[in-house]
JSON list of N, CA and C in Angstrom, two decimals:
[
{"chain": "K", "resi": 291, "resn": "UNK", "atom": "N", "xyz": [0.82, -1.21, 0.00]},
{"chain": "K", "resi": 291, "resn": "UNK", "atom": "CA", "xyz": [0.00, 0.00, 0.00]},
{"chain": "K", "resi": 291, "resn": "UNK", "atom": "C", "xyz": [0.86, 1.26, 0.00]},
{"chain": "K", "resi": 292, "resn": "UNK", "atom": "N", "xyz": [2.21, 1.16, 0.64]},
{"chain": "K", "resi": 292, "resn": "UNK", "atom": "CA", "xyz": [2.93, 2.45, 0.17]},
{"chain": "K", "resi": 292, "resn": "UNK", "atom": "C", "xyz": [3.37, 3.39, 1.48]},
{"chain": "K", "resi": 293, "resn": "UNK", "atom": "N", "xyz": [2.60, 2.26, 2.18]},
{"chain": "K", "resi": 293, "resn": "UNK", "atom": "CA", "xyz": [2.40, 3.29, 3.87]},
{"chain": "K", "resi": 293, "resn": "UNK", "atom": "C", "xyz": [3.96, 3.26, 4.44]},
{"chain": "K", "resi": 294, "resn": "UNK", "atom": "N", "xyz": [4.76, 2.23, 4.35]},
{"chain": "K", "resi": 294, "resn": "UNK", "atom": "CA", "xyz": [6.43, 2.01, 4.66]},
{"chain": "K", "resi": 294, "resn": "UNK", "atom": "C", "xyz": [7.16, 3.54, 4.06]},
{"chain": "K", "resi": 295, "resn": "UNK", "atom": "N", "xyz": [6.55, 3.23, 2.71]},
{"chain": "K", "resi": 295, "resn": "UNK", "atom": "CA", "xyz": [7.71, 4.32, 1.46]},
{"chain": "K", "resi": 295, "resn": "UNK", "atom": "C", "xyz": [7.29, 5.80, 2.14]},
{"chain": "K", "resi": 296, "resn": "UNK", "atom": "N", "xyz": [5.99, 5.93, 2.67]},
{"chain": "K", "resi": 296, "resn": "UNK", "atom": "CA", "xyz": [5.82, 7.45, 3.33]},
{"chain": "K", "resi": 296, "resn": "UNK", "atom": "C", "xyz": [6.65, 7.61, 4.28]},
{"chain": "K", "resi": 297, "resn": "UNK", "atom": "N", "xyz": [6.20, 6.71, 5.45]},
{"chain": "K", "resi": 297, "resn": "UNK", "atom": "CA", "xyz": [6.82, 6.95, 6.49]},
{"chain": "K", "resi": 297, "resn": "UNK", "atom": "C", "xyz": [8.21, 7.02, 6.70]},
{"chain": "K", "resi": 298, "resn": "UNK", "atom": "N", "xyz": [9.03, 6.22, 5.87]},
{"chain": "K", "resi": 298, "resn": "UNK", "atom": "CA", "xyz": [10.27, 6.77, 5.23]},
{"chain": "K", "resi": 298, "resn": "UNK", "atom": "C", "xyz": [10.62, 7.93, 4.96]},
{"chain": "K", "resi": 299, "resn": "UNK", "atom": "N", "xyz": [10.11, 8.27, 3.46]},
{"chain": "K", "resi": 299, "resn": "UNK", "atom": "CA", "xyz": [10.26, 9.51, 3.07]},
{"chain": "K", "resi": 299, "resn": "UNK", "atom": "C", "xyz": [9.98, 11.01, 4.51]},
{"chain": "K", "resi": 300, "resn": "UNK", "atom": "N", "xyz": [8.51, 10.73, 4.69]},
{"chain": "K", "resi": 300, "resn": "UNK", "atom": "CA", "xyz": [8.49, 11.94, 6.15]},
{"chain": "K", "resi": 300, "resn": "UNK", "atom": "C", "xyz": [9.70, 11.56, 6.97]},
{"chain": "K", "resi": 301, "resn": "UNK", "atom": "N", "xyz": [10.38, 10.43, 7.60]},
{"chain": "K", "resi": 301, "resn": "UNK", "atom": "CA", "xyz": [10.84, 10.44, 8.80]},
{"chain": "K", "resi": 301, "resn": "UNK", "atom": "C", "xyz": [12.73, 11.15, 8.40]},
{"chain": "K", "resi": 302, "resn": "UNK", "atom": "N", "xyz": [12.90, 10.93, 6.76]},
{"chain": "K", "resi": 302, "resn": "UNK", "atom": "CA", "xyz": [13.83, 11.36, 6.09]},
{"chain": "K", "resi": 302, "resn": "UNK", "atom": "C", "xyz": [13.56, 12.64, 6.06]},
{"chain": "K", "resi": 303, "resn": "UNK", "atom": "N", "xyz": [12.45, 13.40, 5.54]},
{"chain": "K", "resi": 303, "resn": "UNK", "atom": "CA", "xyz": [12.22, 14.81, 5.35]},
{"chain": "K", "resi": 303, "resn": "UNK", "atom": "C", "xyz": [12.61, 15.77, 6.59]},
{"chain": "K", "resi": 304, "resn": "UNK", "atom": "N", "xyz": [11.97, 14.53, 7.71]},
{"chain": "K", "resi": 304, "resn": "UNK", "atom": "CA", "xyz": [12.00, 15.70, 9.28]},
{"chain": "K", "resi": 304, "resn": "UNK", "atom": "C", "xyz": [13.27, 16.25, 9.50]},
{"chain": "K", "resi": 305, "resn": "UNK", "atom": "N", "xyz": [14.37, 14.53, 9.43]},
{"chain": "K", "resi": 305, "resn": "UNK", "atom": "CA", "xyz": [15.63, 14.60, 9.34]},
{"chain": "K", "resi": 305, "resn": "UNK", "atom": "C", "xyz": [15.96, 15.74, 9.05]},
{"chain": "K", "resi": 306, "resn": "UNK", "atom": "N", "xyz": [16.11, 16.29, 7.76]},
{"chain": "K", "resi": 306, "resn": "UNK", "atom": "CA", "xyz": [16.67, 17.09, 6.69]},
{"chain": "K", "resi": 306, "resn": "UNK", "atom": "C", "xyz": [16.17, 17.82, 7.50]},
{"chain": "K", "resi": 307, "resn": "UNK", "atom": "N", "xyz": [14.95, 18.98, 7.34]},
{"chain": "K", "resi": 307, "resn": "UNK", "atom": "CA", "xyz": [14.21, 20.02, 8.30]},
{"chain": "K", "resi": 307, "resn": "UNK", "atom": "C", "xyz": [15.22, 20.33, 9.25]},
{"chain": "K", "resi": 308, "resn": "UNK", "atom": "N", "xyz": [15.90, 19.28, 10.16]},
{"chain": "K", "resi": 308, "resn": "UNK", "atom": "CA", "xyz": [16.11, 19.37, 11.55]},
{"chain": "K", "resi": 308, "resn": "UNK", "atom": "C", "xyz": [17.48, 19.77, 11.21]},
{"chain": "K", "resi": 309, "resn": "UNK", "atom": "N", "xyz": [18.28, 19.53, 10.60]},
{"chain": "K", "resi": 309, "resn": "UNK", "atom": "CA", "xyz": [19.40, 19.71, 9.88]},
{"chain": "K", "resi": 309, "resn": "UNK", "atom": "C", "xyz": [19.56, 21.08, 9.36]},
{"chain": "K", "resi": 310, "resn": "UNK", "atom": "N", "xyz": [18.31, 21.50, 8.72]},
{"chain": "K", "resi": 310, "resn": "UNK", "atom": "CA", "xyz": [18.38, 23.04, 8.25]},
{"chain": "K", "resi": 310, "resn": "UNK", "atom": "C", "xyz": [18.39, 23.94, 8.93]},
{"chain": "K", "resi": 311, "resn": "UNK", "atom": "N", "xyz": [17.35, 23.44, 10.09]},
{"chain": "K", "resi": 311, "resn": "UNK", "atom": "CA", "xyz": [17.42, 24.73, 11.62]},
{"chain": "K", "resi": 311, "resn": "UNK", "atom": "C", "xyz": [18.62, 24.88, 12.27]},
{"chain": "K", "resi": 312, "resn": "UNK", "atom": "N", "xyz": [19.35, 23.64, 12.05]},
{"chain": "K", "resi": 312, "resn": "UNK", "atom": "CA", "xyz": [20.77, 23.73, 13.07]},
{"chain": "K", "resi": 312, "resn": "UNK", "atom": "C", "xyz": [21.51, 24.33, 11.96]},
{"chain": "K", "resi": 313, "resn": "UNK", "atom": "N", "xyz": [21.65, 24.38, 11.11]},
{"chain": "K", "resi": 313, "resn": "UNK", "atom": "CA", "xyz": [22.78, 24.88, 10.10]},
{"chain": "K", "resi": 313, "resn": "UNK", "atom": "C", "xyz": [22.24, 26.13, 10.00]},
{"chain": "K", "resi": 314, "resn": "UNK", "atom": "N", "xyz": [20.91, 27.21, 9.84]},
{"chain": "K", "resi": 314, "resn": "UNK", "atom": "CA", "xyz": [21.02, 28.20, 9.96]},
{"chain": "K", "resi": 314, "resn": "UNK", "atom": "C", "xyz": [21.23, 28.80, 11.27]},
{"chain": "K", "resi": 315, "resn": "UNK", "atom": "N", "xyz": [20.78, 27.96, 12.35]},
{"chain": "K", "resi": 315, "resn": "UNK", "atom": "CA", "xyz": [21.11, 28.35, 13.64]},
{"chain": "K", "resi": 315, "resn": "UNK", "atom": "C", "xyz": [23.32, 28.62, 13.76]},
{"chain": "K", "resi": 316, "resn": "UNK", "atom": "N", "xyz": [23.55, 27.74, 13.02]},
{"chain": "K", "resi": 316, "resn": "UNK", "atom": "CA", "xyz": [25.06, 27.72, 13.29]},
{"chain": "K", "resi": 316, "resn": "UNK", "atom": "C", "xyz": [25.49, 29.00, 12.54]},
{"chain": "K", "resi": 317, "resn": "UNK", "atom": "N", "xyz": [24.87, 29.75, 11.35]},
{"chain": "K", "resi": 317, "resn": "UNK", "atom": "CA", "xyz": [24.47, 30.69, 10.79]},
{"chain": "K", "resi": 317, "resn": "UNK", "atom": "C", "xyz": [24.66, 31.79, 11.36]},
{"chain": "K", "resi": 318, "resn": "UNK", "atom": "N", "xyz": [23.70, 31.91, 11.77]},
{"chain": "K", "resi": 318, "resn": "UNK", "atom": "CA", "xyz": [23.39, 33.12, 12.31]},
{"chain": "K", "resi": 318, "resn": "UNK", "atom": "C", "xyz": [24.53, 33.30, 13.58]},
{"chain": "K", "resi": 319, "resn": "UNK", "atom": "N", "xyz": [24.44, 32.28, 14.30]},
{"chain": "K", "resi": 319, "resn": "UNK", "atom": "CA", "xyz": [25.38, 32.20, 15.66]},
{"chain": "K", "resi": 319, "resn": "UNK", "atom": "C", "xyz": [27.05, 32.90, 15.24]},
{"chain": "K", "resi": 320, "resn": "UNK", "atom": "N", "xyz": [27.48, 32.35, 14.12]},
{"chain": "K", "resi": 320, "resn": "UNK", "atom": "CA", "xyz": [28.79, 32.75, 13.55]},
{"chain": "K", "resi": 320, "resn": "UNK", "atom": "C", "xyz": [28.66, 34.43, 12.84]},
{"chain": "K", "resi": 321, "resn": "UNK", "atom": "N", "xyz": [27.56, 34.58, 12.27]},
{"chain": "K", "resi": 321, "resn": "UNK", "atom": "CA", "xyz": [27.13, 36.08, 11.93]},
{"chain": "K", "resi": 321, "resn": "UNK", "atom": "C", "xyz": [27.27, 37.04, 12.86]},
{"chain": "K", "resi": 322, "resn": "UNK", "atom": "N", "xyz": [26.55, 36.17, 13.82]},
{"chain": "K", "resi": 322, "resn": "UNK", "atom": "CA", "xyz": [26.15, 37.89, 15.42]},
{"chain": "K", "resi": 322, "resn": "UNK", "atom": "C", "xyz": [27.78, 37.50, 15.99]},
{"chain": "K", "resi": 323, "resn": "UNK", "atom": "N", "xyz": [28.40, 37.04, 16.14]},
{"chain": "K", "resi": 323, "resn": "UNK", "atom": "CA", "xyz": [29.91, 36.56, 17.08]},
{"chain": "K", "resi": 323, "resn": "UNK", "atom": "C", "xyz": [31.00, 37.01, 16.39]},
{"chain": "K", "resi": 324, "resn": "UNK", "atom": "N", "xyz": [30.73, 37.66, 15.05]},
{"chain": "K", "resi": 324, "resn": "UNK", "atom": "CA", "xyz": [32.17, 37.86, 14.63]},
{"chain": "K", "resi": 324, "resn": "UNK", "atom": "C", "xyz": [32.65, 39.39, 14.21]},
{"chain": "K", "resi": 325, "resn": "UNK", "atom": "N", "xyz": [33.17, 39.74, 15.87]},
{"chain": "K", "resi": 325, "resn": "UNK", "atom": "CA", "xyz": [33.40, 40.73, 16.42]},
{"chain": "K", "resi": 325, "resn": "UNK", "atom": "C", "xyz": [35.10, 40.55, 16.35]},
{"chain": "K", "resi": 326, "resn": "UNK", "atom": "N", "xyz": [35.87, 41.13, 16.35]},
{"chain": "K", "resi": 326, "resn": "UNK", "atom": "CA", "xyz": [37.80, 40.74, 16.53]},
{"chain": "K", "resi": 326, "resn": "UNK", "atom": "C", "xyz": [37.87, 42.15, 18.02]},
{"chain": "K", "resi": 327, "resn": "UNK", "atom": "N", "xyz": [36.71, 42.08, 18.37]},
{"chain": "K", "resi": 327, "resn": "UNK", "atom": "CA", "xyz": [36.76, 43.40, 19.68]},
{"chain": "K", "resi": 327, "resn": "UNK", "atom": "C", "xyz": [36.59, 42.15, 21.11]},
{"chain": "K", "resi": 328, "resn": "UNK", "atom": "N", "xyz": [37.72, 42.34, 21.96]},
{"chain": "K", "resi": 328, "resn": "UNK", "atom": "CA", "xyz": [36.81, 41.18, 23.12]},
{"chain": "K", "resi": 328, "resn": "UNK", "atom": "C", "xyz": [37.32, 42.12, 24.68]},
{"chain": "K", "resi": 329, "resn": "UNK", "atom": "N", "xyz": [36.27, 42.12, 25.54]},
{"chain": "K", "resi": 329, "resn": "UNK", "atom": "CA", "xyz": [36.84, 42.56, 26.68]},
{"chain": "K", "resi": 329, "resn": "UNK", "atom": "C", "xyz": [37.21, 41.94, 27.80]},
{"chain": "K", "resi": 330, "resn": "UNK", "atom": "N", "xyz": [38.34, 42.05, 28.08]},
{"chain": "K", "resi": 330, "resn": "UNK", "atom": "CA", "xyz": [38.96, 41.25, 29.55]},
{"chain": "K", "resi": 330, "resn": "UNK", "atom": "C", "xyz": [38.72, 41.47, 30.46]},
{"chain": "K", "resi": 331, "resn": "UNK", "atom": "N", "xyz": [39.06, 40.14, 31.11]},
{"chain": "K", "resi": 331, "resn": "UNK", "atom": "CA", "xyz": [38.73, 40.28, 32.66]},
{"chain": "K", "resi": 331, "resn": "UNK", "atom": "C", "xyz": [38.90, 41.24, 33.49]},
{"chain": "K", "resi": 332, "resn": "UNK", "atom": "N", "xyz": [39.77, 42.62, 33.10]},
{"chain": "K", "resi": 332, "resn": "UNK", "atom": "CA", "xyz": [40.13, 43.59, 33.71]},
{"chain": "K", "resi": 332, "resn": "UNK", "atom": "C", "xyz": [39.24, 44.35, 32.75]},
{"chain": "K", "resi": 333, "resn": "UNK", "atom": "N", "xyz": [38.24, 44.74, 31.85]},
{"chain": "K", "resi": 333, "resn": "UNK", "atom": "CA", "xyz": [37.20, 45.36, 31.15]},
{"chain": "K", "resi": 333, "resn": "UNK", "atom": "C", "xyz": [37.90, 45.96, 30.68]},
{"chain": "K", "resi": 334, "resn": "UNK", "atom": "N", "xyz": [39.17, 45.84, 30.11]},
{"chain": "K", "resi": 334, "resn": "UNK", "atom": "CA", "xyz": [39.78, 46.60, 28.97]},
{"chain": "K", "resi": 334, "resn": "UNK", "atom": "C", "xyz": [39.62, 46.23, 27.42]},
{"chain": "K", "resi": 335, "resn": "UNK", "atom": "N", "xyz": [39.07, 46.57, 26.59]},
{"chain": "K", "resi": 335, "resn": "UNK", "atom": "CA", "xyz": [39.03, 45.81, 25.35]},
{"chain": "K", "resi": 335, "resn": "UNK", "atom": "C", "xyz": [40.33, 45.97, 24.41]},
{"chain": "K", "resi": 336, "resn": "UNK", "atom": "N", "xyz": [40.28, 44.77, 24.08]},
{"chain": "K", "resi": 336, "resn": "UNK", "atom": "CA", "xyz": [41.66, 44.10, 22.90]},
{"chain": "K", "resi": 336, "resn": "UNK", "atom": "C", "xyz": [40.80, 44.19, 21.74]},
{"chain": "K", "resi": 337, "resn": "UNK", "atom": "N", "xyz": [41.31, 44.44, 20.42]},
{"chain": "K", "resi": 337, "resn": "UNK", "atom": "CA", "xyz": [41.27, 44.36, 19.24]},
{"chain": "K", "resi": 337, "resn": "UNK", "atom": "C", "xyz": [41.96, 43.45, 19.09]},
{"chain": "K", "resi": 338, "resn": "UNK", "atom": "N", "xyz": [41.73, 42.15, 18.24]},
{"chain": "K", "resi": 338, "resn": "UNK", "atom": "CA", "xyz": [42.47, 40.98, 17.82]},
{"chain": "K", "resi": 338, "resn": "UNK", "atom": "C", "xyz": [42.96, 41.20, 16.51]},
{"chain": "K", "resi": 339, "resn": "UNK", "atom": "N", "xyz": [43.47, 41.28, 15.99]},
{"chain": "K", "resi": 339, "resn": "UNK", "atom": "CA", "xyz": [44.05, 40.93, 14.45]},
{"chain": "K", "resi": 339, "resn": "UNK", "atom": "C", "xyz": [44.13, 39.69, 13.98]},
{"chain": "K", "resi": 340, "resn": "UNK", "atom": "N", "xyz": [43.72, 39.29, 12.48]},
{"chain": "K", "resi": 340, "resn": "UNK", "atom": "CA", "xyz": [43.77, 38.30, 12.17]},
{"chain": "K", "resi": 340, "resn": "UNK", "atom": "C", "xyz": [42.67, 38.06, 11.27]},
{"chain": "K", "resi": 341, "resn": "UNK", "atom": "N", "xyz": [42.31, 36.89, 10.82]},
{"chain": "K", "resi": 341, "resn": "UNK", "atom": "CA", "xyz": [41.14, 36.94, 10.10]},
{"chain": "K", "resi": 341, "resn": "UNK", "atom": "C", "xyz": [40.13, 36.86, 10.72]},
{"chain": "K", "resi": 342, "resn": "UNK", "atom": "N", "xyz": [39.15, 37.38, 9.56]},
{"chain": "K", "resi": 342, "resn": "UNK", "atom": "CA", "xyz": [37.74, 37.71, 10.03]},
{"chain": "K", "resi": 342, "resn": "UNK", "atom": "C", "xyz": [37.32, 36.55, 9.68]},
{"chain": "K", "resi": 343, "resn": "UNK", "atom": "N", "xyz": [35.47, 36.39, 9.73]},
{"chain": "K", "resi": 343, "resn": "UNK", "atom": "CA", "xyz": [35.09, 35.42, 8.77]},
{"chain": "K", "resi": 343, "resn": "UNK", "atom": "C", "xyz": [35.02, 35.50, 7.21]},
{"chain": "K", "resi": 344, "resn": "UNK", "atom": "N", "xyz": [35.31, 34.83, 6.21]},
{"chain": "K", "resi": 344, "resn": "UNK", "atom": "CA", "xyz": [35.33, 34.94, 5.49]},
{"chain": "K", "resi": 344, "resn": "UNK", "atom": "C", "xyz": [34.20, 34.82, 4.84]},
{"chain": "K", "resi": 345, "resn": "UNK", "atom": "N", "xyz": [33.67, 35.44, 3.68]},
{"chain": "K", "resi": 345, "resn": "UNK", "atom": "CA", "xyz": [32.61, 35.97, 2.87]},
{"chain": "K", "resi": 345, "resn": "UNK", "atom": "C", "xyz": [32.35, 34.43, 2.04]},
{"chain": "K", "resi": 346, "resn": "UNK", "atom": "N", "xyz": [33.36, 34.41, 1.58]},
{"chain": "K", "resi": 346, "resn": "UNK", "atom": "CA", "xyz": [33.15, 33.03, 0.71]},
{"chain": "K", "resi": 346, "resn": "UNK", "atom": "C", "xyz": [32.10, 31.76, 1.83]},
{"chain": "K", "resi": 347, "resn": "UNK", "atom": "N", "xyz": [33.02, 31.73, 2.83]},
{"chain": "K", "resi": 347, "resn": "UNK", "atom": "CA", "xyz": [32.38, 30.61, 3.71]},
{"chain": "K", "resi": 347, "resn": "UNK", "atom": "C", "xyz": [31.16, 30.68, 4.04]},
{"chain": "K", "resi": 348, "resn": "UNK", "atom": "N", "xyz": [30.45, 31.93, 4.53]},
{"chain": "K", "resi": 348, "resn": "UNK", "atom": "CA", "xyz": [29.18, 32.42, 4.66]},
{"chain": "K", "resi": 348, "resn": "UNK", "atom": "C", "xyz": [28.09, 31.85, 3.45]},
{"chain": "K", "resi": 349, "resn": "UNK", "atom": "N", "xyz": [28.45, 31.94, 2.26]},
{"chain": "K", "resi": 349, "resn": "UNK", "atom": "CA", "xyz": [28.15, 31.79, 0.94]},
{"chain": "K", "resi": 349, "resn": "UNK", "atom": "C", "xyz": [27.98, 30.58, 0.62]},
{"chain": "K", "resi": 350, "resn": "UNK", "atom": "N", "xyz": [29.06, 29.78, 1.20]},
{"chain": "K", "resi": 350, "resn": "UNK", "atom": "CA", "xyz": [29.10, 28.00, 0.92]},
{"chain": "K", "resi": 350, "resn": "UNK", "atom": "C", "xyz": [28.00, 27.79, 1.54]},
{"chain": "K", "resi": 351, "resn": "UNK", "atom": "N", "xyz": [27.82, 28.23, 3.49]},
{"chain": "K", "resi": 351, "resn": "UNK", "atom": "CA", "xyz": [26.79, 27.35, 4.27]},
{"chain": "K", "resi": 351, "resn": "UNK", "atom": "C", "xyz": [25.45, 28.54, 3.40]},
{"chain": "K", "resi": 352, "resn": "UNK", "atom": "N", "xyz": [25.36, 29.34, 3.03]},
{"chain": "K", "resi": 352, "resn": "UNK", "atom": "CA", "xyz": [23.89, 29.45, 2.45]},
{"chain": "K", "resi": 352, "resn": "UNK", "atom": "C", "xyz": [23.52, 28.40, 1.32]},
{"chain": "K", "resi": 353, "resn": "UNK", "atom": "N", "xyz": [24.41, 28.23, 0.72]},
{"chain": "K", "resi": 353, "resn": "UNK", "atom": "CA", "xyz": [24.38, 27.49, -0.84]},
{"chain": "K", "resi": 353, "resn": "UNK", "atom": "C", "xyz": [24.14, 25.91, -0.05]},
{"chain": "K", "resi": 354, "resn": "UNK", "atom": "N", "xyz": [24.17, 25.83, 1.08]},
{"chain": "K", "resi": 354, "resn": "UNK", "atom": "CA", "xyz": [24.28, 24.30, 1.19]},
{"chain": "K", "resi": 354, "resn": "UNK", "atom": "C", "xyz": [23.07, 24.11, 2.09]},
{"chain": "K", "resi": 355, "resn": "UNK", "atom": "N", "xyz": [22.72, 25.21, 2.83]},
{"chain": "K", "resi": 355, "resn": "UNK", "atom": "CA", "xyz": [21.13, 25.30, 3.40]},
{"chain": "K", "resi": 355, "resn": "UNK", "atom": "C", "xyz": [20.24, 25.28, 2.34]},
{"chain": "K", "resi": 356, "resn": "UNK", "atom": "N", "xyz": [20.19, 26.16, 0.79]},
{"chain": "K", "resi": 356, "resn": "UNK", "atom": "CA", "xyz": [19.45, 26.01, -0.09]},
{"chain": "K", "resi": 356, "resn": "UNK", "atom": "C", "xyz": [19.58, 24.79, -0.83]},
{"chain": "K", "resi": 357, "resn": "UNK", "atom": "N", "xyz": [20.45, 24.15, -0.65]},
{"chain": "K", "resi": 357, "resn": "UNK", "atom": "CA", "xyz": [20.45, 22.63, -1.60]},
{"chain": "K", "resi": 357, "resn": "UNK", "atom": "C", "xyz": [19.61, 21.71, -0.29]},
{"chain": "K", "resi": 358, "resn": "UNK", "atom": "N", "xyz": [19.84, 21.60, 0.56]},
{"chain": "K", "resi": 358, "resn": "UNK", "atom": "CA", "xyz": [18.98, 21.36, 1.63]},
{"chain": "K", "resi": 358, "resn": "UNK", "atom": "C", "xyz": [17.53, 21.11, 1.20]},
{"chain": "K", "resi": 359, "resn": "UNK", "atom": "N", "xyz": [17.57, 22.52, 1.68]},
{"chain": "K", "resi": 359, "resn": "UNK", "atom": "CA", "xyz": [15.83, 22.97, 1.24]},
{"chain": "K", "resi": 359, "resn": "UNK", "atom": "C", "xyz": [15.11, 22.80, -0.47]},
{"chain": "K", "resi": 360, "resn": "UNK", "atom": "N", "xyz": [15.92, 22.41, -1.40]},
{"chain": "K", "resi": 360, "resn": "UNK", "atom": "CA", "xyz": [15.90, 21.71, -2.50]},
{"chain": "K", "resi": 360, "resn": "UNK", "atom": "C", "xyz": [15.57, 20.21, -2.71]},
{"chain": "K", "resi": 361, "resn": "UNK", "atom": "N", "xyz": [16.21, 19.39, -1.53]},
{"chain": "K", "resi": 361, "resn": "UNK", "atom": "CA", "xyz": [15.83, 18.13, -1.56]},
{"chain": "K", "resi": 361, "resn": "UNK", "atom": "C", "xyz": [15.00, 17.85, -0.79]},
{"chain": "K", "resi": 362, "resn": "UNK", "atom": "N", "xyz": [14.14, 18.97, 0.03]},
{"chain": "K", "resi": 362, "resn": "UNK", "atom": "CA", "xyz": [12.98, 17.88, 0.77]},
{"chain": "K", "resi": 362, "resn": "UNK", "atom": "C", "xyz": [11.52, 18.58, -0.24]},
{"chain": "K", "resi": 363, "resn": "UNK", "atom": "N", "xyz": [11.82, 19.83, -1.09]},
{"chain": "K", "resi": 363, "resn": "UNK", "atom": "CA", "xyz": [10.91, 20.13, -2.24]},
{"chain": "K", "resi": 363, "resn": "UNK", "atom": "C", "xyz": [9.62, 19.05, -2.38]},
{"chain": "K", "resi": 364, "resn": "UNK", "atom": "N", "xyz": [8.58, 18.91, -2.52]},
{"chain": "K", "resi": 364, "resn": "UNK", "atom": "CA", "xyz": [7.49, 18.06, -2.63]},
{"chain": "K", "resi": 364, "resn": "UNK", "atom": "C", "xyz": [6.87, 18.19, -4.34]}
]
């Protein structure tokens, strides 16, 4: 009757879903945090040097949240 191949497919779909919230959650989390300003334990703030996040990388995890959201498509 087909009822296996659903429950498959949904219990695969949720999967994926659950996967997308954490990857934009990891998203966003790396977006709001990337500050190179930090203040010490004595409340003096340091400027860090060094790299930032990079633009490209930002770009990969969108491109890979939208392929995501591409394969659970109905």
């Amino acid at each position: 009757q087909g009822k296996y191949e659903e429950y498959e497919r949904n219990t695969i779909k949720q999967g994926v879903q659950y996967h997308i919230k954490e990857m934009e959650g990891v998203l966003l989390e790396l977006l709001m945090n990337n500050s190179e300003q930090f203040v010490t334990e004595n409340g003096e703030i340091e400027e860090w040097k060094g790299k930032g996040l990079n633009n490209q990388f930002i770009l990969d995890i969108q491109e890979y949240i939208q392929k995501l959201k591409d394969t659970i498509k109905d």
